[in-house]
XYZ file of C-alpha atoms in Angstrom:
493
model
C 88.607 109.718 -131.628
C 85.212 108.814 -130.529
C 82.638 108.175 -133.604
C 78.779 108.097 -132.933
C 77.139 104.611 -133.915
C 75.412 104.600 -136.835
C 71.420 104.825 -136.122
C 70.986 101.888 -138.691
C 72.783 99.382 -136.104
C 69.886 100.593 -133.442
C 67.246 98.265 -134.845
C 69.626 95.726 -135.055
C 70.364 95.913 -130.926
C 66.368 96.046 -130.395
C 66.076 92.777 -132.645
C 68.725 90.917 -130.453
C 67.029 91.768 -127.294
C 63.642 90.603 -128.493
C 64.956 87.347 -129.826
C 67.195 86.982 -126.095
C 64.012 87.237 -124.467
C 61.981 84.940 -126.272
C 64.334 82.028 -125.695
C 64.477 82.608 -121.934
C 62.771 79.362 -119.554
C 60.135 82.277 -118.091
C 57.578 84.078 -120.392
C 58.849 87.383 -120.881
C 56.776 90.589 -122.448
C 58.725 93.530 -123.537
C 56.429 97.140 -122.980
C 57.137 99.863 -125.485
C 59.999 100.908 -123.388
C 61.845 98.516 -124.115
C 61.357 96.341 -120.359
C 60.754 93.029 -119.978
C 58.086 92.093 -117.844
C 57.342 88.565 -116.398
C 53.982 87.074 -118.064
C 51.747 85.100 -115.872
C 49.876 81.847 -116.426
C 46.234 81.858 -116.707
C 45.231 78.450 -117.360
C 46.314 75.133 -116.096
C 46.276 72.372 -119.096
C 46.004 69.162 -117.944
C 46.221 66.049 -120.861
C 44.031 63.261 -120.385
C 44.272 60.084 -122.724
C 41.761 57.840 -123.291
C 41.791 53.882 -123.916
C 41.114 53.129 -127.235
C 37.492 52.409 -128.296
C 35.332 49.407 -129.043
C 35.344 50.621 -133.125
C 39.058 51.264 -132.639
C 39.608 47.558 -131.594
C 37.538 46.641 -134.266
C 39.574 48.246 -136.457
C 42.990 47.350 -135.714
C 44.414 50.615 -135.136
C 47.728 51.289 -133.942
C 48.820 52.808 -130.269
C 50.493 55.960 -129.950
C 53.488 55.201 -127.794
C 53.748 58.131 -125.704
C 56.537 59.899 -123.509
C 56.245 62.338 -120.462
C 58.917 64.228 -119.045
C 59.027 67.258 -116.815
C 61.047 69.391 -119.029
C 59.198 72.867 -119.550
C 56.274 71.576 -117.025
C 55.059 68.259 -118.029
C 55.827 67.354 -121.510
C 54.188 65.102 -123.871
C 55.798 63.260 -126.917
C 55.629 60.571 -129.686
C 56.704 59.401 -132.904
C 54.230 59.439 -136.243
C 53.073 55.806 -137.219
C 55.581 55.108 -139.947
C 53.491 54.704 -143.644
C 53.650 53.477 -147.037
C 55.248 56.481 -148.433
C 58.155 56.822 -145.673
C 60.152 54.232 -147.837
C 59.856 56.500 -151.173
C 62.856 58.277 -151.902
C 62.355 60.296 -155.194
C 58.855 61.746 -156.377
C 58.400 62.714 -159.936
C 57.354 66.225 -160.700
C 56.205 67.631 -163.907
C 58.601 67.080 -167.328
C 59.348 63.770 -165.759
C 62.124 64.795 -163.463
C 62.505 63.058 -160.036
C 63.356 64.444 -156.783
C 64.598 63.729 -153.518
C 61.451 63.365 -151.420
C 60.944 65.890 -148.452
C 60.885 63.802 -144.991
C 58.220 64.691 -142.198
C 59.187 65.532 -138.956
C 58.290 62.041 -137.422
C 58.557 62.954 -133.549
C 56.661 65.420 -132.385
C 56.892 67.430 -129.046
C 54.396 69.153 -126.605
C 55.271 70.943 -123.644
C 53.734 73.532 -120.930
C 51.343 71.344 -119.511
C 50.517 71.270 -116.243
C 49.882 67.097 -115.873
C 49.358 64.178 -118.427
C 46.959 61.470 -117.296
C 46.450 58.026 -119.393
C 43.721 55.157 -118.509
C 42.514 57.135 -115.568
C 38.805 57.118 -114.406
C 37.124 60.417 -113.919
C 37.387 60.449 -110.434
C 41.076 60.160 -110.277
C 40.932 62.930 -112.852
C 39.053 64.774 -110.923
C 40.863 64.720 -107.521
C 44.413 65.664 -109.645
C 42.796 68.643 -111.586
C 39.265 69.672 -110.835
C 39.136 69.573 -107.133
C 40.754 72.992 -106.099
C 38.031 74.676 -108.331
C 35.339 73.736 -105.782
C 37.736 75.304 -103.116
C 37.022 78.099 -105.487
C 34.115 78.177 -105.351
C 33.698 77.785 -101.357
C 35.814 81.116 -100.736
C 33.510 82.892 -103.010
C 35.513 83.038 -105.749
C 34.895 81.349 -109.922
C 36.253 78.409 -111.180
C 36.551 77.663 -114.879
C 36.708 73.921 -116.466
C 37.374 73.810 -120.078
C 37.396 70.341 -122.356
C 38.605 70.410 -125.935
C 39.738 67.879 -128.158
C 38.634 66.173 -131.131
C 34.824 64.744 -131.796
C 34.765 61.792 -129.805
C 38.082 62.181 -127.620
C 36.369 61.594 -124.291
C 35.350 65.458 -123.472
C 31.303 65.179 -122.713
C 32.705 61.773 -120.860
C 34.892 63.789 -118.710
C 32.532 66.767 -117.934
C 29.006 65.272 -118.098
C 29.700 61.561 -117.548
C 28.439 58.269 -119.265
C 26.626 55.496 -117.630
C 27.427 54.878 -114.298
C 30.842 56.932 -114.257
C 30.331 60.217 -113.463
C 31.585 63.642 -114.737
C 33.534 66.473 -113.486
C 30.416 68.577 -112.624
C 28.836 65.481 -110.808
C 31.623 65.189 -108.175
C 31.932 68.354 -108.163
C 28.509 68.926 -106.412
C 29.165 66.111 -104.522
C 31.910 67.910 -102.844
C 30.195 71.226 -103.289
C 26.850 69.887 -100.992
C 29.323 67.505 -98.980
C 30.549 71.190 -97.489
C 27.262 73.312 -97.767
C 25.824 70.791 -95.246
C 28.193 71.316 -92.931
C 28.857 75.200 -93.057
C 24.859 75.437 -93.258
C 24.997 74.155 -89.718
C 25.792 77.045 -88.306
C 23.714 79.207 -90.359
C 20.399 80.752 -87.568
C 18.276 82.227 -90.850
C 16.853 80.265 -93.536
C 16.768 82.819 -95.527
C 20.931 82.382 -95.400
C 20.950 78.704 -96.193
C 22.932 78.125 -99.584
C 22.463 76.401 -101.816
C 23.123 76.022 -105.801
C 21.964 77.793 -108.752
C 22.233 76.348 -111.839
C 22.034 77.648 -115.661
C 22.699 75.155 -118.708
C 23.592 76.980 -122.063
C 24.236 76.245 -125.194
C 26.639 78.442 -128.045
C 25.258 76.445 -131.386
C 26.374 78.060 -135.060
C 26.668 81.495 -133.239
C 23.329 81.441 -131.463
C 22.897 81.225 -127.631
C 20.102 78.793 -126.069
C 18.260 77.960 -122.759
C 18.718 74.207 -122.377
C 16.324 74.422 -119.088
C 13.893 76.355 -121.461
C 13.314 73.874 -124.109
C 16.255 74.875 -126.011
C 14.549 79.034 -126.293
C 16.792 81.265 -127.839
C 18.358 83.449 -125.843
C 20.553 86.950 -126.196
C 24.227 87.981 -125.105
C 24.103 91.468 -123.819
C 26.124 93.882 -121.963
C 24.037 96.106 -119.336
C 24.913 99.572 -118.529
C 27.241 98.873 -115.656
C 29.253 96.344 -117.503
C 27.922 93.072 -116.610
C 27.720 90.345 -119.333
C 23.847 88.581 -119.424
C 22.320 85.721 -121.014
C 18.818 87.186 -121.534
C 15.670 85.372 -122.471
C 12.877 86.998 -123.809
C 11.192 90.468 -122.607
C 7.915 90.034 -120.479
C 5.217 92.780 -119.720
C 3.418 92.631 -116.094
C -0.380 92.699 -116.642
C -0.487 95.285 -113.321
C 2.238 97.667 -113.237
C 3.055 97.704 -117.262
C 6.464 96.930 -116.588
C 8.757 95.258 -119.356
C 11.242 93.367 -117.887
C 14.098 90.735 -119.664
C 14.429 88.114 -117.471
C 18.017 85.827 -117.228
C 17.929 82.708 -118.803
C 16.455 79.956 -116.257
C 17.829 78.907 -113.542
C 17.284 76.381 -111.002
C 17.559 75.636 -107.326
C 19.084 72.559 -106.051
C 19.117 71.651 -102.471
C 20.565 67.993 -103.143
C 22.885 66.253 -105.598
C 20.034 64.215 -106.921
C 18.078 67.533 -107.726
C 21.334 68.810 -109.358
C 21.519 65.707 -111.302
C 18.160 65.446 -112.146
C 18.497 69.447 -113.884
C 21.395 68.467 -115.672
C 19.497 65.929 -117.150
C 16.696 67.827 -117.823
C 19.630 70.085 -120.194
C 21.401 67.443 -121.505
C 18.814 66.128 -123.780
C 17.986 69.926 -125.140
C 21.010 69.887 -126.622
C 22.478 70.359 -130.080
C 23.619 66.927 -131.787
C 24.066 65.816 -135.549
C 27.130 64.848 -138.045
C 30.928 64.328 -137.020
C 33.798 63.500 -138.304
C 33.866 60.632 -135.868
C 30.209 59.752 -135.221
C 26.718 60.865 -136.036
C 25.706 61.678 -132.560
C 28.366 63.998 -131.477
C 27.466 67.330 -129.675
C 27.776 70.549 -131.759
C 27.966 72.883 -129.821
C 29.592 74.332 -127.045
C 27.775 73.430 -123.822
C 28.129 75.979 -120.892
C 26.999 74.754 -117.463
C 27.166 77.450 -114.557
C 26.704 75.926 -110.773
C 26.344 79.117 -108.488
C 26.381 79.129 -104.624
C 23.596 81.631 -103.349
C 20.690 82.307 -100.859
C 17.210 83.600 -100.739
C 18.389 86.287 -99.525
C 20.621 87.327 -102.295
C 18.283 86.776 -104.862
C 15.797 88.674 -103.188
C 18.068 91.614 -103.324
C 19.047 90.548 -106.998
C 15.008 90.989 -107.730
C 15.051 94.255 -106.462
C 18.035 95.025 -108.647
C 15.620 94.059 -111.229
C 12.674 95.726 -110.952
C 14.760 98.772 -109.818
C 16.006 98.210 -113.913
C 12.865 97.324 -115.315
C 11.382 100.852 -113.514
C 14.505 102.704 -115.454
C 14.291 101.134 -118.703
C 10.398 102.314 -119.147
C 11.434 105.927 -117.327
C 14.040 105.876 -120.129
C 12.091 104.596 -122.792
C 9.029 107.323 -121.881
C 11.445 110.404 -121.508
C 13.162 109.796 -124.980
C 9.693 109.318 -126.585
C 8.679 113.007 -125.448
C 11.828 114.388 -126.310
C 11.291 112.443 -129.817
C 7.793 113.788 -130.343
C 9.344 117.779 -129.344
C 11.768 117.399 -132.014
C 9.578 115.880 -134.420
C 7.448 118.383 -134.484
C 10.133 121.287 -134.649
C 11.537 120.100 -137.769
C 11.583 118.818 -140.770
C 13.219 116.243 -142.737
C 14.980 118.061 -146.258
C 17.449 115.525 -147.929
C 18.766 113.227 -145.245
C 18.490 116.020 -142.758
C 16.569 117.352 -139.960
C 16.417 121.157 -140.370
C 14.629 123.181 -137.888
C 11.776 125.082 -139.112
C 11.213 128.826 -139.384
C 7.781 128.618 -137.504
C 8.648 125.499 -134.818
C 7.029 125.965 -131.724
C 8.770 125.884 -128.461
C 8.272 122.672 -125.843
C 4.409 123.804 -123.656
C 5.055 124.673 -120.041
C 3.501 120.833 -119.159
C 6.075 119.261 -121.621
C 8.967 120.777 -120.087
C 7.643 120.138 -115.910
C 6.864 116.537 -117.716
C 10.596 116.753 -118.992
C 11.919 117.894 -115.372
C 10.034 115.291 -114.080
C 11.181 112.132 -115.963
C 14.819 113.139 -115.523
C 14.554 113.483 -111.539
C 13.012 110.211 -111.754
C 15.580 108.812 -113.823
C 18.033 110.149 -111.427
C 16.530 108.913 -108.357
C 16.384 105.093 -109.886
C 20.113 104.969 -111.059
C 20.883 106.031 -107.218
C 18.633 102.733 -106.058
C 19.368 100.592 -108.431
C 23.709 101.495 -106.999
C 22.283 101.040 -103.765
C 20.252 98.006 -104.730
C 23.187 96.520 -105.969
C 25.807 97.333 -102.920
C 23.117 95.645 -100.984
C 23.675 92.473 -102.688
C 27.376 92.484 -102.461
C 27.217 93.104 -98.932
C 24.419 91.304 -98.194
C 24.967 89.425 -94.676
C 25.680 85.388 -95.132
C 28.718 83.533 -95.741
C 31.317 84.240 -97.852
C 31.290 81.412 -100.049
C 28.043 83.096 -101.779
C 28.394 84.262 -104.668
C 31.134 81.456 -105.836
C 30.926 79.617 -108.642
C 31.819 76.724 -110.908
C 31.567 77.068 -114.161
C 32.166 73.564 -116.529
C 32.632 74.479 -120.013
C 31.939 71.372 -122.875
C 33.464 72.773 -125.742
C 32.329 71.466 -129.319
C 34.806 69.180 -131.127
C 37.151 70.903 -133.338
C 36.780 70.210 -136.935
C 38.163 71.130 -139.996
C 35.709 72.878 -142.802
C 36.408 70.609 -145.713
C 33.547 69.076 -147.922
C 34.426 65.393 -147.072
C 36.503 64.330 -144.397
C 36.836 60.846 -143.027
C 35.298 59.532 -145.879
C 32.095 61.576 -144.415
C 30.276 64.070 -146.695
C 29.226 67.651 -145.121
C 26.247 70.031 -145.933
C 26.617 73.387 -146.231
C 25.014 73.880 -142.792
C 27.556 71.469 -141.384
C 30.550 73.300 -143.038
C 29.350 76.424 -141.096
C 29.025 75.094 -138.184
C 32.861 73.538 -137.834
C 33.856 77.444 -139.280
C 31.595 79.172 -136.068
C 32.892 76.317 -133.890
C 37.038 76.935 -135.295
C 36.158 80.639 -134.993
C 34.777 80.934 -131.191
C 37.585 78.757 -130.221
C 40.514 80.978 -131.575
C 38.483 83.636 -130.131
C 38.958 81.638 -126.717
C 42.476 81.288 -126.972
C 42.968 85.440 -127.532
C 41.416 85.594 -124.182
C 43.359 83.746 -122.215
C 46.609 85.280 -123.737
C 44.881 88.503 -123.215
C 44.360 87.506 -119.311
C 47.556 86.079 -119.012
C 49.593 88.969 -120.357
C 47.022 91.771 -117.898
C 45.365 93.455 -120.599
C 42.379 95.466 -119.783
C 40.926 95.530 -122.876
C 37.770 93.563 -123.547
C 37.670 93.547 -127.183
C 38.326 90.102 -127.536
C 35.737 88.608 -125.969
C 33.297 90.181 -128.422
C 34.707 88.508 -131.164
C 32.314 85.383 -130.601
C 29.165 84.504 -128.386
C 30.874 82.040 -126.649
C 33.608 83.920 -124.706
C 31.003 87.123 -124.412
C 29.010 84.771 -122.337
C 32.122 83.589 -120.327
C 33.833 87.009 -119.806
C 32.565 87.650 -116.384
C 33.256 84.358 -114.876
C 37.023 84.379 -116.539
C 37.494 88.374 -115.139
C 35.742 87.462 -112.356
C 35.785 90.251 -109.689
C 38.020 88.581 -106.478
C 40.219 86.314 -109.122
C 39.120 83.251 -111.335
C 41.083 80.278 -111.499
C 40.674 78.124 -115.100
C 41.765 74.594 -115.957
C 41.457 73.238 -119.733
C 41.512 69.609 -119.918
C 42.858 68.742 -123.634
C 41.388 64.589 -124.288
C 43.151 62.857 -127.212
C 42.764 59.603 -128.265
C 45.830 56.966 -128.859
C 44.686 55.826 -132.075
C 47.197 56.206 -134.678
C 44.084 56.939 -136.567
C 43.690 60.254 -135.279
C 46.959 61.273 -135.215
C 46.268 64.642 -137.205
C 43.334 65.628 -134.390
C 45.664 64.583 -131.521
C 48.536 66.972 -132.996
C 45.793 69.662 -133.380
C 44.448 69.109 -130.330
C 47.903 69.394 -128.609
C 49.066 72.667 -130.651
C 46.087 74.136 -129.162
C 46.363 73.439 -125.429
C 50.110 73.958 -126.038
C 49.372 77.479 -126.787
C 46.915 77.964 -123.941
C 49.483 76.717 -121.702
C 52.186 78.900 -122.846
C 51.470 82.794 -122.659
């Protein structure tokens, strides 16, 4: 006889094929359906490992001794310095008793990455990781470069350089005006000539800045078509009344050495103080965009803007009427607006007035459309609009009181917390890219990926590496590890 299986055994069966999946060699997803779906990789992780320091030296400390292998991509391991305490076998807990003592874990595993690099200089470094993002950038597509590690693990060395060794973003405009010189060539208008546009940001304690303005303040916003800016502050024109909110600055570089010279410029705007390694670390997240365009594009992209300043005030003037009709038609009687008895309907001129602001309104969002399908199509060469975007991300620190032997303000104890928060916001987003979600909630959950969104969504494809730079002093074991969990994570959808 045939029996029915019990319903109780089904979430059993669903449990089973969950766990199956999740031990599987490829990243697997399973939809509400029950099917398993392949999960992509966003982000390439490549480790780079430093030589120890001058205070390290000085201090004595002990090497890591570390293993690669290519098991599960490229995977990184070593063994815990043995201490003191390893040799303890009981510990005494309370009423005198003594018990066996708990051993660590003493080797430790990381895998998914995409290479490992020790004792390299940055221009190896560059050529093995960074280089196809400038190929990026030359089809017209975005390319994202992320460092994290520890205070003092070598990231601002690898992205901005130090002393006569320069950073990723240095040969990367190298390369980047290496080939605009020779595609320019061919190029009849000067008004088509590219060259690069660049912006230098800052994300300090949950606040945005201009670091080719002084360090100004600045303000994450989302425009009515979608489109992430970093806006400075709103300016009136003496003539035609118009407000307009100009973009955070921006500057045009026909050479390396006026590239360099703008970096510079940034560099010493930005946010420094106390560490857990050093008193001058950075602080903040450091966000520097290098954009291939042409006068011609940004003329179009001014007309874009006016065509929105012309909106906002048609906007702003409409509402105000329809304000000052509705004002005057009611009245305010505990918390709510109740019409009154006698209210007077809108004059004849209010209402043509009326008529008249919403054809107008209508008319702009058709230019501003057009406007803006006049920039993407504008005549040039393809590789305009590209980008490289190099991301210094702010060392990762724990929010104790003291740590290190180093005592921490209250301001400094916020700061690590905003710094720990926007980058487990970053993570979300690259699992949320990885796995093809369209929704964008996660990148409003801190300033810094708000301000990144469009260049990791980036329309045409974005490609992202993270370089993760530990140290191999045994004194930082417990940063290294974090470190590693972290681009371990990024690496593995």
């Amino acid at each position: 006889m045939l029996t029915t299986p019990s319903p109780k055994h089904e979430p059993r069966v669903k449990r089973a094929r969950v766990t199956a999946f999740q031990h599987t060699k490829t990243p697997l997803e399973v939809s509400a359906s029950g099917v398993a779906k392949q999960v992509k990789k966003s982000v390439d992780v490549h480790v780079r490992i430093r030589p120890l320091i001058d205070g390290e030296v000085e201090r004595q400390d002990a090497t890591l001794s570390f293993q690669t292998s290519t098991t599960r991509g490229t995977s990184l391991s070593f063994s815990l310095p043995k201490t003191d305490n390893d040799d303890v076998e009981f510990v005494e807990v309370l009423g005198g008793f003594q018990v066996p003592k708990s051993k660590p874990k003493r080797d430790k595993r990381f895998s998914h990455f995409t290479s490992v690099h020790r004792d390299v200089t940055n221009r190896s470094f560059f050529d093995a990781t960074v280089a196809p993002l400038v190929d990026e950038a030359l089809a017209g597509r975005t390319g994202c470069c992320f460092a994290y590690g520890h205070t003092g693990s070598g990231k601002t060395h690898t992205i901005l350089g130090y002393g006569a060794e320069r950073g990723m973003y240095h040969l990367a405009a190298t390369q980047l005006f290496a080939a605009l010189d020779r595609v320019n060539m061919d190029v009849h208008d000067d008004q088509d000539r590219v060259k690069i546009q660049v912006r230098f940001n800052e994300v300090y304690n949950g606040d945005v800045y201009d670091l080719l303005h002084d360090g100004a303040k600045c303000f994450v916003r989302e425009d009515g078509h979608g489109k992430v800016q970093i806006r400075s502050d709103t300016t009136t024109d003496a003539v035609t009344g118009l407000v307009t909110t100009a973009f955070s600055s921006s500057h045009l570089a026909t050479s390396e050495t006026e590239l360099l010279a703008i970096v510079t410029k940034g560099t010493l705007s930005r946010a420094t103080g106390n560490s857990n390694v050093h008193r001058a670390s950075s602080r903040s997240h450091a966000l520097l965009q290098m954009e291939l365009v042409s006068d011609r594009v940004l003329a179009l992209r001014d007309v874009v803007a006016r065509k929105e300043a012309e909106l906002g005030r048609c906007g702003y003037e409409r509402d105000s009427l329809d304000m000052d009709i509705f004002v005057r038609q009611h009245d305010k009687f505990e918390g709510k607006w109740v019409k009154k008895a006698d209210a007077l309907a809108s004059t004849p001129a209010e209402c043509a007035q009326l008529l008249q602001f919403r054809r107008l309104y209508a008319r702009l969002e058709a230019e501003i459309a057009a406007a803006q399908a006049d920039v993407a199509n504008a005549p040039g060469l393809p590789c305009v609009g590209g980008a490289v975007v190099f991301v210094d991300l702010a060392g990762s620190e724990h929010a104790s009181k003291i740590t290190d032997g180093i005592q921490k303000t209250d301001d400094e104890q916020q700061e690590c917390r905003e710094i720990n928060q926007s980058l487990s916001a970053l993570r979300a987003c690259f699992l949320a890219t990885a796995r093809g979600h369209r929704s964008v909630s996660c990148y409003r959950e801190s300033k810094l990926t708000l301000a990144l969104r469009d260049h990791l969504r980036a329309h045409g494809g974005s490609r992202t590496v993270m370089i993760a730079t530990i140290s191999p002093s045994s004194f930082h074991v417990d940063k290294t590890i974090h470190t590693l969990q972290y681009a371990q994570m990024v690496a593995q959808p």
